[in-house]
């Protein structure tokens, strides 16, 4: 039997995003040639501390600080101004830009952002609390097949024709909500035409490029944005985003077939956070929540909103492990739970006196369920230097109570934890599986 290849790895958030994926994409990118974003747009906020410098990316794949080749693939939606700003910021820091942008990714226009805001209001209790970056309306246009793509953006005549058509439709729609709304189409066209000119050098057929790269033995990290529970098909619809924010999204979102993705790694946080609307069964609203929020710096990277926080929910994570085919786990932000005792982990749900077999997916059912908890003793606070010191010494140096907590999570999930993270820096990491990538 031939040995399974270990060249390509995917990093997927298993909850509602913000599990700390950026840090591990940066970590694994050290051994990679290419880092690929395959879903979402600048709704994502990926914080990367690379060689002591803090980067906050919205669109740029997290391999950029290492000057790796980075790809924004077809499954993404692109706000060209945001991308150009991120390119400029990296250039200012002296970083080489090695970007490839898919010609078939869809473009976000100002009217998408206007619609995002208006639709949120009109959705009332079904609003997801979006980032208002125009993500949903842009993916809607993609599905409706009148979206404008990167290829159009870099071809002024195509851009003009398609923009005129799309604008007429979008203006009509916006006027349903706000009859007085108008804007100067020509200035949008001129602005976007100039973005197209600046982005043209980066544009290629990334699906072809990636398949060739994989065939020639290049090592790839697929960087998930958001998380499994926010996914359009397998998340908590409608309280999520508009793309497949999971491993299933990699193939359609990058043009790489399933058998070429060698390993799927799920990232979980030692607790749970959620930004935006929708049910959150293990949510905390007391002073423990405040403590976790402060210690974990749980404020949105994109919008600055305080994130909702709660106990870790292994029941929905188990579902995520199944949907994503997760082979290994990374657990993050254990340090942020310091000084809290007892800690709770949710292992299942009860409905009408019955213990449920699987995560019930629908908010309407979830709101009737009662989480089942196990309690664990917490660990004492330490300074960030002390946590870094512990990380250097390795797993055995962790507090005993933390090891018990980690082992219990691993046993419940029946999935091996490959990396433990106890701080934001790349070095605040304990690797338990040296062959991960
Ligand atoms: P949208 O993606 O802006 O349409 O927002 C839809 C939902 O997904 C909202 O609840 C957002 O708060 C949430 N969301 C979108 N992107 C992220 C992310 O990167 N991290 C966490 N939540 C996100
Ligand atoms: Mg984030």
Short mmCIF file of N, CA and C in Angstrom, two decimals, residues 314-378:
data_model
loop_
_atom_site.label_atom_id
_atom_site.label_comp_id
_atom_site.label_asym_id
_atom_site.label_seq_id
_atom_site.Cartn_x
_atom_site.Cartn_y
_atom_site.Cartn_z
N UNK A 314 -19.33 20.58 23.12
CA UNK A 314 -18.76 19.44 22.40
C UNK A 314 -19.79 18.74 21.52
N UNK A 315 -21.05 19.01 21.82
CA UNK A 315 -22.11 18.37 21.04
C UNK A 315 -22.13 18.90 19.60
N UNK A 316 -22.07 20.22 19.46
CA UNK A 316 -22.05 20.73 18.09
C UNK A 316 -20.67 20.57 17.44
N UNK A 317 -19.63 20.51 18.25
CA UNK A 317 -18.29 20.26 17.69
C UNK A 317 -18.22 18.85 17.10
N UNK A 318 -18.86 17.89 17.80
CA UNK A 318 -18.91 16.51 17.28
C UNK A 318 -19.55 16.48 15.90
N UNK A 319 -20.60 17.25 15.76
CA UNK A 319 -21.29 17.34 14.47
C UNK A 319 -20.33 17.92 13.41
N UNK A 320 -19.61 18.94 13.82
CA UNK A 320 -18.62 19.57 12.92
C UNK A 320 -17.51 18.60 12.52
N UNK A 321 -17.10 17.77 13.45
CA UNK A 321 -16.06 16.77 13.14
C UNK A 321 -16.56 15.82 12.06
N UNK A 322 -17.85 15.45 12.18
CA UNK A 322 -18.44 14.55 11.18
C UNK A 322 -18.55 15.23 9.81
N UNK A 323 -19.14 16.41 9.78
CA UNK A 323 -19.37 17.11 8.51
C UNK A 323 -18.06 17.43 7.79
N UNK A 324 -17.04 17.77 8.56
CA UNK A 324 -15.78 18.20 7.96
C UNK A 324 -14.78 17.07 7.77
N UNK A 325 -15.07 15.89 8.31
CA UNK A 325 -14.10 14.79 8.24
C UNK A 325 -12.82 15.14 8.99
N UNK A 326 -12.98 15.76 10.15
CA UNK A 326 -11.80 16.21 10.90
C UNK A 326 -11.02 15.02 11.45
N UNK A 327 -9.71 15.04 11.19
CA UNK A 327 -8.85 13.95 11.69
C UNK A 327 -8.12 14.33 12.96
N UNK A 328 -7.78 15.61 13.07
CA UNK A 328 -7.02 16.07 14.24
C UNK A 328 -7.59 17.40 14.70
N UNK A 329 -7.35 17.69 15.98
CA UNK A 329 -7.87 18.94 16.53
C UNK A 329 -6.74 19.83 17.04
N UNK A 330 -7.03 21.12 17.02
CA UNK A 330 -6.17 22.10 17.68
C UNK A 330 -7.06 22.79 18.71
N UNK A 331 -6.60 22.86 19.95
CA UNK A 331 -7.38 23.59 20.96
C UNK A 331 -6.64 24.86 21.37
N UNK A 332 -7.38 25.96 21.38
CA UNK A 332 -6.75 27.27 21.59
C UNK A 332 -7.32 27.98 22.83
N UNK A 333 -6.63 29.02 23.24
CA UNK A 333 -7.08 29.95 24.27
C UNK A 333 -7.37 29.32 25.63
N UNK A 334 -6.64 28.26 25.95
CA UNK A 334 -6.81 27.65 27.28
C UNK A 334 -6.40 28.64 28.38
N UNK A 335 -5.40 29.46 28.08
CA UNK A 335 -4.94 30.45 29.05
C UNK A 335 -6.04 31.45 29.42
N UNK A 336 -6.96 31.69 28.47
CA UNK A 336 -8.01 32.70 28.71
C UNK A 336 -9.05 32.23 29.73
N UNK A 337 -9.03 30.96 30.10
CA UNK A 337 -9.96 30.46 31.12
C UNK A 337 -9.36 30.52 32.52
N UNK A 338 -8.17 31.08 32.64
CA UNK A 338 -7.49 31.06 33.94
C UNK A 338 -8.30 31.79 35.01
N UNK A 339 -8.19 31.25 36.25
CA UNK A 339 -8.86 31.88 37.39
C UNK A 339 -10.36 31.64 37.44
N UNK A 340 -10.88 30.77 36.60
CA UNK A 340 -12.31 30.47 36.62
C UNK A 340 -12.50 29.02 37.05
N UNK A 341 -13.30 28.79 38.08
CA UNK A 341 -13.53 27.44 38.56
C UNK A 341 -14.90 27.39 39.25
N UNK A 342 -15.73 26.38 39.00
CA UNK A 342 -15.47 25.28 38.10
C UNK A 342 -15.68 25.70 36.65
N UNK A 343 -15.11 24.91 35.75
CA UNK A 343 -15.34 25.09 34.31
C UNK A 343 -16.36 24.05 33.87
N UNK A 344 -17.12 24.39 32.84
CA UNK A 344 -18.10 23.42 32.36
C UNK A 344 -17.86 23.07 30.90
N UNK A 345 -18.13 21.83 30.56
CA UNK A 345 -18.17 21.46 29.15
C UNK A 345 -19.52 20.82 28.85
N UNK A 346 -20.10 21.23 27.73
CA UNK A 346 -21.39 20.67 27.33
C UNK A 346 -21.13 19.41 26.52
N UNK A 347 -21.73 18.32 26.95
CA UNK A 347 -21.47 17.03 26.27
C UNK A 347 -22.68 16.53 25.49
N UNK A 348 -23.82 17.17 25.67
CA UNK A 348 -25.01 16.72 24.95
C UNK A 348 -26.19 17.60 25.28
N UNK A 349 -27.34 17.26 24.71
CA UNK A 349 -28.56 18.04 24.96
C UNK A 349 -29.69 17.12 25.36
N UNK A 350 -30.58 17.65 26.18
CA UNK A 350 -31.81 16.93 26.54
C UNK A 350 -33.01 17.65 25.95
N UNK A 351 -33.93 16.85 25.39
CA UNK A 351 -35.17 17.43 24.86
C UNK A 351 -36.32 16.57 25.36
N UNK A 352 -37.27 17.18 26.03
CA UNK A 352 -38.42 16.46 26.60
C UNK A 352 -37.98 15.22 27.37
N UNK A 353 -36.95 15.36 28.18
CA UNK A 353 -36.49 14.24 29.01
C UNK A 353 -35.62 13.22 28.27
N UNK A 354 -35.52 13.34 26.94
CA UNK A 354 -34.68 12.42 26.16
C UNK A 354 -33.30 13.02 25.94
N UNK A 355 -32.30 12.17 25.89
CA UNK A 355 -30.97 12.64 25.51
C UNK A 355 -30.85 12.54 24.00
N UNK A 356 -30.49 13.65 23.35
CA UNK A 356 -30.43 13.64 21.88
C UNK A 356 -29.22 12.88 21.36
N UNK A 357 -29.40 12.28 20.20
CA UNK A 357 -28.30 11.51 19.60
C UNK A 357 -27.34 12.43 18.85
N UNK A 358 -27.89 13.46 18.19
CA UNK A 358 -27.06 14.33 17.37
C UNK A 358 -27.52 15.79 17.50
N UNK A 359 -26.62 16.67 17.23
CA UNK A 359 -26.86 18.14 17.24
C UNK A 359 -28.09 18.46 16.41
N UNK A 360 -29.08 19.14 16.98
CA UNK A 360 -30.36 19.30 16.28
C UNK A 360 -30.41 20.38 15.19
N UNK A 361 -29.32 21.08 14.92
CA UNK A 361 -29.16 22.02 13.80
C UNK A 361 -30.10 23.23 13.83
N UNK A 362 -31.40 23.00 13.93
CA UNK A 362 -32.37 24.10 13.81
C UNK A 362 -32.55 24.87 15.12
N UNK A 363 -32.42 26.18 15.01
CA UNK A 363 -32.61 27.02 16.20
C UNK A 363 -33.93 26.73 16.88
N UNK A 364 -34.97 26.48 16.07
CA UNK A 364 -36.30 26.26 16.63
C UNK A 364 -36.32 25.04 17.55
N UNK A 365 -35.50 24.04 17.24
CA UNK A 365 -35.43 22.86 18.13
C UNK A 365 -34.43 23.13 19.25
N UNK A 366 -33.31 23.75 18.88
CA UNK A 366 -32.25 23.98 19.88
C UNK A 366 -32.79 24.79 21.05
N UNK A 367 -33.69 25.72 20.77
CA UNK A 367 -34.16 26.57 21.88
C UNK A 367 -35.01 25.79 22.89
N UNK A 368 -35.46 24.60 22.50
CA UNK A 368 -36.23 23.76 23.43
C UNK A 368 -35.31 22.84 24.23
N UNK A 369 -34.02 22.79 23.85
CA UNK A 369 -33.10 21.81 24.44
C UNK A 369 -32.40 22.35 25.68
N UNK A 370 -32.02 21.43 26.55
CA UNK A 370 -31.23 21.78 27.73
C UNK A 370 -29.84 21.16 27.58
N UNK A 371 -28.78 22.00 27.64
CA UNK A 371 -27.43 21.44 27.57
C UNK A 371 -27.14 20.55 28.80
N UNK A 372 -26.38 19.50 28.58
CA UNK A 372 -25.92 18.63 29.67
C UNK A 372 -24.45 19.00 29.92
N UNK A 373 -24.11 19.28 31.18
CA UNK A 373 -22.75 19.73 31.47
C UNK A 373 -21.98 18.74 32.34
N UNK A 374 -20.66 18.74 32.16
CA UNK A 374 -19.75 18.14 33.14
C UNK A 374 -18.91 19.27 33.70
N UNK A 375 -18.56 19.16 34.98
CA UNK A 375 -17.78 20.23 35.62
C UNK A 375 -16.34 19.81 35.86
N UNK A 376 -15.46 20.79 35.76
CA UNK A 376 -14.02 20.54 35.95
C UNK A 376 -13.41 21.65 36.80
N UNK A 377 -12.39 21.27 37.54
CA UNK A 377 -11.67 22.27 38.32
C UNK A 377 -10.82 23.12 37.38
N UNK A 378 -10.77 24.43 37.63
CA UNK A 378 -10.01 25.33 36.75
C UNK A 378 -8.54 25.40 37.13
#
